[in-house]
PDB file of C-alpha atoms in Angstrom:
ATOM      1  CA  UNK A 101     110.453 123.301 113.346  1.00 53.00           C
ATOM      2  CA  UNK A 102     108.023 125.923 114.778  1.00 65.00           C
ATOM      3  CA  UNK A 103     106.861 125.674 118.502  1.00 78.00           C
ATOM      4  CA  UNK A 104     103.444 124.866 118.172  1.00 88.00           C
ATOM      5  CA  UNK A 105     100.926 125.523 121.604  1.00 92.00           C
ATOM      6  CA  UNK A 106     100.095 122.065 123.289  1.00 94.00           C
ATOM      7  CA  UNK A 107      96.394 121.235 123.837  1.00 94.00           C
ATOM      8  CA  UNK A 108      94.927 121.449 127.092  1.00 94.00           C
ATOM      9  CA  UNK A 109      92.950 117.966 126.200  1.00 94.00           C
ATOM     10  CA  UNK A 110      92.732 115.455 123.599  1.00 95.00           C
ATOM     11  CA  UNK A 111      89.263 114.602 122.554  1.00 96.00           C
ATOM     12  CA  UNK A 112      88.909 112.996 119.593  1.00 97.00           C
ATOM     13  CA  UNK A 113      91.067 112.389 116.075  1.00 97.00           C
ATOM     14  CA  UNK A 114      90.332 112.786 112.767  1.00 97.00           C
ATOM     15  CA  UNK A 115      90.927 111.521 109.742  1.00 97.00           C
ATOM     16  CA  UNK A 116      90.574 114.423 106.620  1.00 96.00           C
ATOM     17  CA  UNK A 117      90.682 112.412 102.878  1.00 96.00           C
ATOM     18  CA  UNK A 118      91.613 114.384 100.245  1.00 95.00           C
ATOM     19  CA  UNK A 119      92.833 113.284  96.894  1.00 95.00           C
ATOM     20  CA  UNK A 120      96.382 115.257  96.448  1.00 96.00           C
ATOM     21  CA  UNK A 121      96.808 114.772  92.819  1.00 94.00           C
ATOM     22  CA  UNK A 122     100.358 113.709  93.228  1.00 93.00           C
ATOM     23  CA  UNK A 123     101.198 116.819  95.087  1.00 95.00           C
ATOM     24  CA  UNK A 124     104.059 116.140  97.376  1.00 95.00           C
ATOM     25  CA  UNK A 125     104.348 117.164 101.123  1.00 96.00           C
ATOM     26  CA  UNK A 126     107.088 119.672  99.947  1.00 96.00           C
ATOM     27  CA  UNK A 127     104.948 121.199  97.288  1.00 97.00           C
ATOM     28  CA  UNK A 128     101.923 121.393 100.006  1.00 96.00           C
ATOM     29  CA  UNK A 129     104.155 123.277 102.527  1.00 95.00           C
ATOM     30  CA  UNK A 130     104.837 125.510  99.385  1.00 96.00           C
ATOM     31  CA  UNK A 131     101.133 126.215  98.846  1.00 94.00           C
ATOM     32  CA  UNK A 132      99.803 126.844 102.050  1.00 93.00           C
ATOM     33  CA  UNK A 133     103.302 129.357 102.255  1.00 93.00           C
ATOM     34  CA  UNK A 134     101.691 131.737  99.803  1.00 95.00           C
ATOM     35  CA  UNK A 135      98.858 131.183 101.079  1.00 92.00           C
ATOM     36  CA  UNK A 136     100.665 132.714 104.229  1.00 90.00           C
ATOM     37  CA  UNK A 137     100.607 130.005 106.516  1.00 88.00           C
ATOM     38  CA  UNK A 138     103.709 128.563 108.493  1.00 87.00           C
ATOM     39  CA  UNK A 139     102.948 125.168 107.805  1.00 90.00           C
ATOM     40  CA  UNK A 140      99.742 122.793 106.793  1.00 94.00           C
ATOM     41  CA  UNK A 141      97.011 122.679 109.774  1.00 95.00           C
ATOM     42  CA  UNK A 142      97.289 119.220 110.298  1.00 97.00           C
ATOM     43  CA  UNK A 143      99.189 117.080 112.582  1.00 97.00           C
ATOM     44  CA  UNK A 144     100.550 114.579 109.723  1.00 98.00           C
ATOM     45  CA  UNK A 145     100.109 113.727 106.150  1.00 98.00           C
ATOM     46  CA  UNK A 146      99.498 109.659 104.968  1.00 98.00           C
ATOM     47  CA  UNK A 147     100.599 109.448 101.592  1.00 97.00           C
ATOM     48  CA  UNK A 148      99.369 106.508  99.466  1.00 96.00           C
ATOM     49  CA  UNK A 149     102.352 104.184 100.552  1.00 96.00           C
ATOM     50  CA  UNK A 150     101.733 104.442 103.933  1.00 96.00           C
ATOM     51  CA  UNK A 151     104.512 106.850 104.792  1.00 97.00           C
ATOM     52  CA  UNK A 152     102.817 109.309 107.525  1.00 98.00           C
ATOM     53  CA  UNK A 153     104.638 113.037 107.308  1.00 97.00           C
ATOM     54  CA  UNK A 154     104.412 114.604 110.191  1.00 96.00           C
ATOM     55  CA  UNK A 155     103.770 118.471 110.052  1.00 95.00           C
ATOM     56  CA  UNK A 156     103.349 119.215 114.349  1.00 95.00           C
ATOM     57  CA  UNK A 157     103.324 117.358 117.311  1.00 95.00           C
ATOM     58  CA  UNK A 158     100.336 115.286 117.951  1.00 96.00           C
ATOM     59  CA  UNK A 159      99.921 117.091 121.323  1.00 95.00           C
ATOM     60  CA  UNK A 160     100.052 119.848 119.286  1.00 96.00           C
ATOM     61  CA  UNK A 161      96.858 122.690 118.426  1.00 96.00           C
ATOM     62  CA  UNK A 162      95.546 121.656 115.189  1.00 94.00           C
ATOM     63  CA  UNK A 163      95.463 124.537 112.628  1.00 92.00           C
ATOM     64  CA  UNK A 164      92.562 127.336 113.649  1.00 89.00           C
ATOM     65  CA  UNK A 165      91.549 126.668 110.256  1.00 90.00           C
ATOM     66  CA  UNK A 166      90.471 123.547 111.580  1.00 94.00           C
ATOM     67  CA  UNK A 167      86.808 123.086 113.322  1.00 94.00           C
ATOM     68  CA  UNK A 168      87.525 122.464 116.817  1.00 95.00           C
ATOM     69  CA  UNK A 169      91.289 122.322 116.501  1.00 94.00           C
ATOM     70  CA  UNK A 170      92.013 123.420 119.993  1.00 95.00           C
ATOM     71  CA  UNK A 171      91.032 119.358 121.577  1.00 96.00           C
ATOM     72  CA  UNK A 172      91.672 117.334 118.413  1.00 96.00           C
ATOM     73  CA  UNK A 173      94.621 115.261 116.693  1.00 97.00           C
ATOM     74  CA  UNK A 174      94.031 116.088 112.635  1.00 97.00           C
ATOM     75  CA  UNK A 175      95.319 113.707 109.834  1.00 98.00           C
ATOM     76  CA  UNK A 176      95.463 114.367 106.226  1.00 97.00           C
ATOM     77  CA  UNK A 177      94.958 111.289 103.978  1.00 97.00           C
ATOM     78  CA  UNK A 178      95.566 111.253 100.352  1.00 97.00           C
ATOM     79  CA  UNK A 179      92.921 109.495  99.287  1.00 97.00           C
ATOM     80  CA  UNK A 180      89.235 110.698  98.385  1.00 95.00           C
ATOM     81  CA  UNK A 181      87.593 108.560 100.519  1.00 94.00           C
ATOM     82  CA  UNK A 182      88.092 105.809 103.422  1.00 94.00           C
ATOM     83  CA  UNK A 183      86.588 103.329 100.853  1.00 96.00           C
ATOM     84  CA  UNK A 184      89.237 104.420  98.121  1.00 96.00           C
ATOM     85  CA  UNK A 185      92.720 103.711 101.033  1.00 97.00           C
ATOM     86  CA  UNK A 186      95.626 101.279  99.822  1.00 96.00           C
ATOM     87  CA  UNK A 187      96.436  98.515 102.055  1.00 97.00           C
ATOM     88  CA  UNK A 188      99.450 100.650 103.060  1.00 98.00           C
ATOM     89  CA  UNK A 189      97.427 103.790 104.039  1.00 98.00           C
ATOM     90  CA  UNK A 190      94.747 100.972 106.095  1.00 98.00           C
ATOM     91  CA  UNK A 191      97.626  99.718 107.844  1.00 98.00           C
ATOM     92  CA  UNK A 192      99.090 103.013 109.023  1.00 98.00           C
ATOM     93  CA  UNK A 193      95.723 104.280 110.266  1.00 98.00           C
ATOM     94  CA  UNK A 194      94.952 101.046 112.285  1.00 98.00           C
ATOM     95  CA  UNK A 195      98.596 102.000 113.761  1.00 98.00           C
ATOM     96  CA  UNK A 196      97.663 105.537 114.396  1.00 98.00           C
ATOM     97  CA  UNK A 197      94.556 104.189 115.620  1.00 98.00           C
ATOM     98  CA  UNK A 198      95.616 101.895 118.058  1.00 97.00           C
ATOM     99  CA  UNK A 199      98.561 104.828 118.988  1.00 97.00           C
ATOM    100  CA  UNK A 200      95.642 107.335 119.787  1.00 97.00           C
ATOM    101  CA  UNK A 201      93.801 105.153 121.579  1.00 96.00           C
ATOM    102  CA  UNK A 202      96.994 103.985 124.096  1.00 96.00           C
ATOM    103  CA  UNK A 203      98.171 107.655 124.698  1.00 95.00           C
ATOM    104  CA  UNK A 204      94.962 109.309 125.198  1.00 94.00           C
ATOM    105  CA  UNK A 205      92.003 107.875 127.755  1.00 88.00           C
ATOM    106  CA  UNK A 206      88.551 108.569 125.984  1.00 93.00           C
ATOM    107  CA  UNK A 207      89.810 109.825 122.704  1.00 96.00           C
ATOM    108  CA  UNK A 208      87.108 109.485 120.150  1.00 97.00           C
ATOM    109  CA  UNK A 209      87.031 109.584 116.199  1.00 96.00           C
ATOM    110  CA  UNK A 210      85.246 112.508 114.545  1.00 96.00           C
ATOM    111  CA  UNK A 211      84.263 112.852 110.924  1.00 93.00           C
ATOM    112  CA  UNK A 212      83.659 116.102 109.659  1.00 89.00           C
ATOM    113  CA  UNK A 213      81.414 116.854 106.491  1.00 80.00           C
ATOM    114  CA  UNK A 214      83.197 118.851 103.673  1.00 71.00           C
ATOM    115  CA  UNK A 215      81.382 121.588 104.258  1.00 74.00           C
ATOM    116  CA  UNK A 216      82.966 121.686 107.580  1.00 77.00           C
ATOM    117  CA  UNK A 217      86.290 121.451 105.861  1.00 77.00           C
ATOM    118  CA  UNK A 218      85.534 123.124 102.908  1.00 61.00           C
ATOM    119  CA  UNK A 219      88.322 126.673 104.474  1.00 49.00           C
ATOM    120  CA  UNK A 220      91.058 123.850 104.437  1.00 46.00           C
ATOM    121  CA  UNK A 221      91.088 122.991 100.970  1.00 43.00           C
TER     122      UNK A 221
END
């Protein structure tokens, strides 16, 4: 694994849904590889059945690809929307939730816009 720079603080989390068209983790790692990337800019991956991947530490820096990625906690969901999230996926979020919220005092959730986002894709 890669030594990833720690965050100075921890203000919010976010939660990034994106459909991943069956596209495993493996395969994503591949991509952002050409792309010439070490690894993807997000903290973790939550596939469809609820298994979370993770890809750096969550005390991690986010990837600078990332709005504000020096004081957040990033998480890739594969699903297009929070409307569109199995049970498995809703389950493993309220856990990461509830995780965030226990390990850092104040932490917030932030939603970015695609447009935001749109350099991640």
């Amino acid at each position: 694994m890669f030594k990833f720079r720690d965050r100075e603080e921890t203000l919010f989390y976010s939660f990034v849904y994106k459909e991943l068209e069956g596209r495993t983790v493996s395969e994503l790692l591949k991509e952002a590889r050409r792309k010439g990337a070490f690894s993807l800019p997000y903290h973790a991956v939550v596939l469809k059945n609820g298994e979370l991947d993770l890809m750096r530490p969550f005390e991690a820096v986010g990837g600078s690809e990332l709005p504000y990625s020096a004081c957040g906690v990033y998480i890739l969901v594969d699903a297009e929307s929070k409307e569109s999230l199995s049970a498995l996926q809703k389950k493993r979020l309220d856990d990461l939730v509830q995780m965030f919220h226990e390990d850092y005092a104040d932490i917030v959730e932030e939603e970015f816009n695609k447009d935001e986002l749109q350099r991640t894709d």
